[in-house]
């Protein structure tokens, strides 16, 4: 198998409408989370992040969501458009399209929504995006709870390794909706303040919006300055509970082990971990147990949920792209909101942003139903 790379990328979030602006905000310690009071989404005010219409101001060619596209479709089109223009990729039959989302156009099920309920089907979302750009191949929809974004990247590598495609455009996204917010509220998992992953005083999750896209390719002529090689990836379901994570971290433990085996590297080669870190009691504790079992207690670790909130199906993709820029800038980004360790195992949470030489990072994601995904990325050149 040849080498596979992650290259041109774009993030649209409350922190900016391109990856560089978003990562600049992260490096400066700015958060996109705020108190949102919108009765159309929730009867009670909540902390979260929401993309404003201003974030699309640089994407003049994208039609208004009120005409042909839903809000999610509009944002995905904008994110993909940036990657295609930057890479100048020709959409032949050797190019795949993978779309990662947890709930897709779930908001169209609201009776007040202008689009028909048929738009909520994931295959319809795939057809809309495919036809807009005229992709030759049908879109592959990846919807596996909150590991969807990272899993789509790992799957893209597999498809390229197998010779099905030479390049894959991966996009991921979810938008705030009454359905999702009411679900997390029913779990009593929503925090009344900005989330604090792994912190002793954390009180729960914030839900956020972000859309991300990137190019996965085997072509060394299509590498951006921040490109990385994906060394290995794996996904494992521990089938522990419909929503609760395994208390032993079994699925995450096995996912990381398998990813490292494929990457042919040892723990000492990992410079930092871009963890899931939702700021819920059970998730953060599960991760600390898994990383302890893996002997990764001393490896610097962060969660980006304090900047974006939990962006569901997009989270693994957004956080992978920020990790690419972290390697490019040789900068460890602080786990925003963290002050004192609040899990049972002594993991090394990054308290403040600092510059250090970086080469390799591990990205992990976990989600409902016991799903877990891990992938390892490495800098391919000194930038």
XYZ file of C-alpha atoms in Angstrom:
383
model
C 0.000 0.000 0.000
C 1.195 3.488 -0.796
C 1.099 6.543 1.419
C -2.158 8.413 1.975
C -2.302 12.075 2.933
C -4.711 14.641 4.351
C -4.328 17.869 2.453
C -6.372 20.985 1.580
C -8.980 21.685 4.233
C -11.646 24.094 5.379
C -13.521 24.701 8.632
C -16.606 26.884 8.949
C -17.493 27.612 12.564
C -18.399 30.503 14.870
C -14.643 31.168 15.056
C -14.257 31.805 11.317
C -15.039 30.602 7.804
C -11.634 29.161 6.907
C -9.208 26.844 8.692
C -6.472 29.423 9.260
C -8.847 31.928 10.880
C -10.365 29.213 13.044
C -6.989 27.890 14.209
C -5.764 31.451 14.834
C -8.732 31.886 17.186
C -7.932 28.623 18.959
C -4.305 29.674 19.356
C -5.469 32.978 20.853
C -7.699 31.119 23.321
C -10.998 32.423 21.931
C -14.146 30.347 22.253
C -17.166 30.264 19.957
C -19.409 29.222 22.845
C -21.986 31.620 24.221
C -25.372 31.728 25.909
C -28.065 31.160 23.285
C -31.678 32.141 23.901
C -33.766 30.879 20.982
C -37.193 29.353 21.792
C -37.246 27.741 18.323
C -34.398 25.499 19.474
C -34.941 25.160 23.202
C -37.474 26.458 25.749
C -34.565 27.357 28.020
C -31.372 29.323 27.289
C -28.327 27.122 26.783
C -24.589 27.384 26.149
C -23.535 26.399 22.652
C -21.994 27.647 19.433
C -23.895 28.660 16.308
C -22.639 29.755 12.889
C -23.905 33.168 11.871
C -24.779 34.151 8.319
C -21.657 36.334 8.398
C -19.505 33.188 8.251
C -20.640 32.684 4.653
C -19.872 36.209 3.484
C -16.820 34.992 1.550
C -18.837 32.370 -0.281
C -20.858 34.605 -2.604
C -21.447 31.841 -5.166
C -23.372 29.667 -2.718
C -27.170 29.924 -3.171
C -29.289 31.055 -0.260
C -30.546 28.179 1.897
C -34.064 29.586 1.552
C -34.051 28.831 -2.186
C -32.541 25.478 -3.098
C -30.620 24.215 -0.092
C -31.111 23.621 3.598
C -28.826 25.349 6.071
C -26.686 22.229 6.487
C -26.417 21.725 2.729
C -25.429 25.354 2.210
C -22.647 25.109 4.787
C -21.362 21.809 3.401
C -21.339 23.208 -0.133
C -19.371 26.225 1.058
C -16.788 24.055 2.842
C -16.343 21.678 -0.104
C -16.183 24.580 -2.556
C -13.142 26.003 -0.756
C -11.275 22.680 -0.843
C -12.007 22.067 -4.517
C -10.872 25.563 -5.489
C -7.687 25.334 -3.401
C -6.734 21.905 -4.752
C -7.966 22.443 -8.328
C -9.051 18.802 -8.238
C -10.784 17.437 -11.350
C -13.880 15.418 -10.420
C -13.274 12.212 -12.376
C -14.475 8.693 -11.545
C -11.332 8.335 -9.372
C -12.684 10.856 -6.852
C -14.967 9.820 -4.007
C -17.296 11.916 -1.855
C -17.778 10.922 1.798
C -20.284 12.834 3.951
C -20.128 12.458 7.736
C -23.083 13.529 9.850
C -24.905 12.391 12.963
C -28.394 13.674 12.178
C -28.162 15.308 8.738
C -31.165 17.491 7.882
C -33.067 16.459 11.003
C -34.333 20.028 11.420
C -36.624 19.689 8.379
C -38.895 17.487 10.502
C -39.983 20.645 12.298
C -43.434 21.489 10.926
C -42.419 25.118 10.420
C -39.500 24.178 8.163
C -39.894 25.182 4.484
C -38.437 21.916 3.100
C -40.303 18.607 2.867
C -39.612 15.796 5.320
C -38.019 13.741 2.513
C -34.992 16.019 2.831
C -34.243 14.360 6.193
C -33.146 11.127 4.494
C -29.364 10.828 4.479
C -29.269 9.476 0.934
C -31.105 12.627 -0.184
C -28.431 14.769 1.464
C -25.805 12.806 -0.444
C -27.568 13.277 -3.767
C -27.977 17.028 -3.224
C -24.250 17.541 -2.552
C -23.188 15.145 -5.326
C -25.386 16.821 -7.946
C -24.388 20.337 -6.928
C -20.725 19.692 -7.697
C -21.357 17.021 -10.357
C -19.350 14.296 -8.623
C -19.215 11.239 -10.895
C -19.635 8.804 -8.005
C -22.504 8.586 -5.540
C -21.797 9.998 -2.106
C -21.016 7.594 0.715
C -22.830 8.656 3.901
C -21.075 7.949 7.205
C -23.452 8.252 10.141
C -22.066 6.517 13.216
C -22.903 8.876 16.063
C -20.106 11.220 17.101
C -17.230 9.253 15.557
C -18.620 9.904 12.052
C -16.141 12.624 11.033
C -12.996 10.749 12.048
C -14.373 7.441 10.795
C -14.962 8.977 7.349
C -11.262 9.903 7.184
C -10.204 6.364 8.163
C -12.624 4.921 5.582
C -11.253 7.261 2.897
C -7.783 5.859 3.553
C -9.145 2.322 3.202
C -10.819 3.076 -0.123
C -7.610 4.602 -1.467
C -5.514 1.689 -0.155
C -7.879 -0.717 -1.950
C -7.548 1.173 -5.208
C -11.207 2.199 -5.392
C -10.313 5.899 -5.447
C -7.207 8.034 -5.834
C -8.736 10.950 -3.931
C -11.665 11.411 -1.551
C -13.365 14.646 -0.539
C -14.536 14.218 3.051
C -17.056 16.637 4.508
C -18.750 16.552 7.887
C -21.342 18.614 9.643
C -24.368 18.952 11.874
C -26.445 21.974 12.810
C -28.186 22.889 16.042
C -31.684 21.460 16.146
C -34.539 21.070 18.589
C -34.248 17.286 18.226
C -30.602 17.101 19.315
C -30.874 19.681 22.088
C -33.975 18.061 23.583
C -32.222 14.687 23.520
C -29.176 15.863 25.452
C -31.429 17.788 27.829
C -33.353 14.580 28.519
C -30.042 12.941 29.462
C -29.441 15.884 31.846
C -26.076 16.219 30.118
C -26.247 19.899 29.121
C -24.007 22.309 31.005
C -25.367 25.655 32.219
C -21.973 27.225 31.510
C -19.024 26.871 29.136
C -17.917 23.239 29.165
C -14.706 22.182 30.951
C -13.413 18.843 29.640
C -11.623 16.701 32.246
C -11.966 19.451 34.862
C -12.943 18.774 38.463
C -15.766 21.319 38.218
C -17.169 20.311 34.836
C -20.948 20.131 34.634
C -21.698 18.715 31.203
C -21.720 19.185 27.471
C -22.236 22.150 25.124
C -23.611 21.461 21.649
C -22.080 23.385 18.763
C -22.107 23.852 15.016
C -19.225 23.390 12.624
C -18.771 22.160 9.083
C -15.452 20.862 7.783
C -14.053 19.459 4.546
C -10.696 18.097 3.464
C -8.978 16.249 0.658
C -7.643 12.753 1.299
C -5.250 11.759 -1.490
C -2.329 9.593 -2.543
C -1.019 12.249 -4.948
C 2.057 14.073 -3.640
C 1.382 16.836 -6.182
C -1.778 17.766 -4.266
C -0.297 18.492 -0.853
C -0.965 21.688 1.048
C 1.591 23.263 3.392
C -0.181 21.744 6.394
C -0.608 18.286 4.844
C -0.041 15.178 6.983
C 0.212 11.468 6.326
C -2.361 9.175 7.917
C -0.325 6.282 9.272
C -3.130 4.134 10.625
C -6.725 4.125 11.746
C -9.186 1.811 13.413
C -12.745 1.680 14.730
C -14.159 -0.590 17.411
C -17.600 -0.899 19.018
C -17.658 -2.219 22.583
C -21.497 -2.494 22.545
C -21.527 -1.363 26.152
C -24.743 0.694 26.246
C -27.050 2.639 23.958
C -25.576 5.912 25.243
C -23.152 5.274 28.102
C -19.465 4.524 27.409
C -17.669 1.418 28.647
C -16.371 1.908 32.186
C -13.160 0.124 31.207
C -12.656 2.109 27.997
C -12.514 -1.179 26.096
C -13.584 0.095 22.667
C -11.279 3.101 22.734
C -8.423 0.993 24.087
C -8.749 -1.512 21.242
C -9.184 1.187 18.604
C -5.953 2.907 19.607
C -4.088 -0.404 19.797
C -5.202 -1.343 16.278
C -4.387 2.088 14.851
C -0.898 1.958 16.333
C -0.347 -1.546 14.994
C -1.230 -0.399 11.485
C 0.927 2.712 11.879
C 3.832 0.559 13.113
C 4.720 2.977 15.882
C 4.983 2.837 19.673
C 3.590 5.077 22.387
C 6.822 7.066 22.610
C 6.309 8.330 19.049
C 3.032 10.118 19.890
C 3.647 13.816 20.608
C 0.116 14.605 21.716
C -3.442 13.284 21.811
C -6.372 15.174 20.308
C -8.980 13.504 22.492
C -12.784 13.510 22.423
C -13.357 15.150 25.824
C -17.071 16.029 25.917
C -16.930 17.278 29.532
C -19.510 14.738 30.695
C -18.639 12.694 33.774
C -18.825 9.309 32.061
C -17.027 10.143 28.792
C -14.069 11.943 30.333
C -13.622 9.208 32.931
C -13.780 6.480 30.278
C -11.075 8.180 28.242
C -8.799 8.570 31.255
C -9.136 4.842 31.983
C -8.409 3.890 28.369
C -5.355 6.144 28.092
C -4.092 4.824 31.427
C -4.428 1.245 30.172
C -2.523 2.257 27.020
C 0.353 3.729 29.056
C -0.332 7.202 27.649
C -0.656 9.106 30.931
C 2.320 11.356 30.238
C 1.439 12.283 26.655
C 0.042 15.848 26.384
C -3.687 15.726 25.670
C -6.363 18.244 24.817
C -10.051 18.497 24.053
C -11.253 21.258 21.716
C -14.842 21.187 22.961
C -14.226 24.366 24.967
C -13.720 26.237 21.669
C -16.447 24.713 19.489
C -18.729 22.759 21.781
C -19.521 19.217 20.703
C -20.125 19.492 16.960
C -21.334 15.880 16.745
C -20.652 14.285 13.345
C -18.237 17.072 12.432
C -16.217 16.956 15.647
C -13.655 14.319 14.639
C -13.064 16.009 11.296
C -12.785 19.525 12.757
C -10.403 18.352 15.449
C -8.281 16.419 12.952
C -7.871 19.543 10.829
C -6.926 21.607 13.887
C -4.407 18.843 14.675
C -2.906 19.201 11.196
C -2.387 22.899 11.851
C -1.030 22.113 15.316
C 1.754 20.047 13.725
C 2.334 22.694 11.058
C 2.688 25.428 13.702
C 4.544 23.221 16.219
C 2.014 24.357 18.789
C 0.120 22.504 21.500
C -3.285 24.114 22.015
C -4.677 24.435 25.517
C -7.644 22.358 26.582
C -9.840 25.412 27.167
C -11.653 25.500 30.505
C -9.363 23.027 32.248
C -7.964 23.948 35.663
C -7.840 20.894 37.924
C -7.940 17.197 37.063
C -11.396 15.705 37.516
C -10.916 12.094 36.402
C -9.568 9.108 38.309
C -6.469 8.520 36.184
C -3.535 10.985 35.925
C -3.773 12.074 32.293
C -1.670 15.025 31.098
C -4.229 17.660 30.063
C -2.622 20.667 28.317
C -3.311 23.732 30.525
C -1.942 26.455 28.260
C -0.971 26.901 24.622
C 2.741 26.574 23.950
C 5.159 26.011 21.093
C 7.051 22.719 21.024
C 8.472 20.563 18.203
C 5.701 18.242 16.952
C 5.706 15.393 14.464
C 2.899 12.935 15.249
C -0.496 13.044 16.923
C -3.240 10.603 17.856
C -6.873 11.594 17.299
C -9.656 9.751 19.092
C -13.450 9.954 18.971
C -16.154 8.137 20.921
C -19.925 8.082 20.624
C -23.286 6.615 21.522
C -23.796 2.906 21.063
C -20.221 2.097 22.094
C -18.506 3.322 18.909
C -14.875 4.429 19.067
C -12.387 5.483 16.393
C -8.673 6.308 16.506
C -6.260 7.556 13.852
C -2.583 8.538 13.813
C -1.229 11.413 11.724
C 2.333 12.482 11.002
C 3.970 15.556 9.563
C 5.415 14.753 6.133
C 7.905 17.581 5.865
C 9.299 20.474 7.846
C 7.028 23.411 7.082
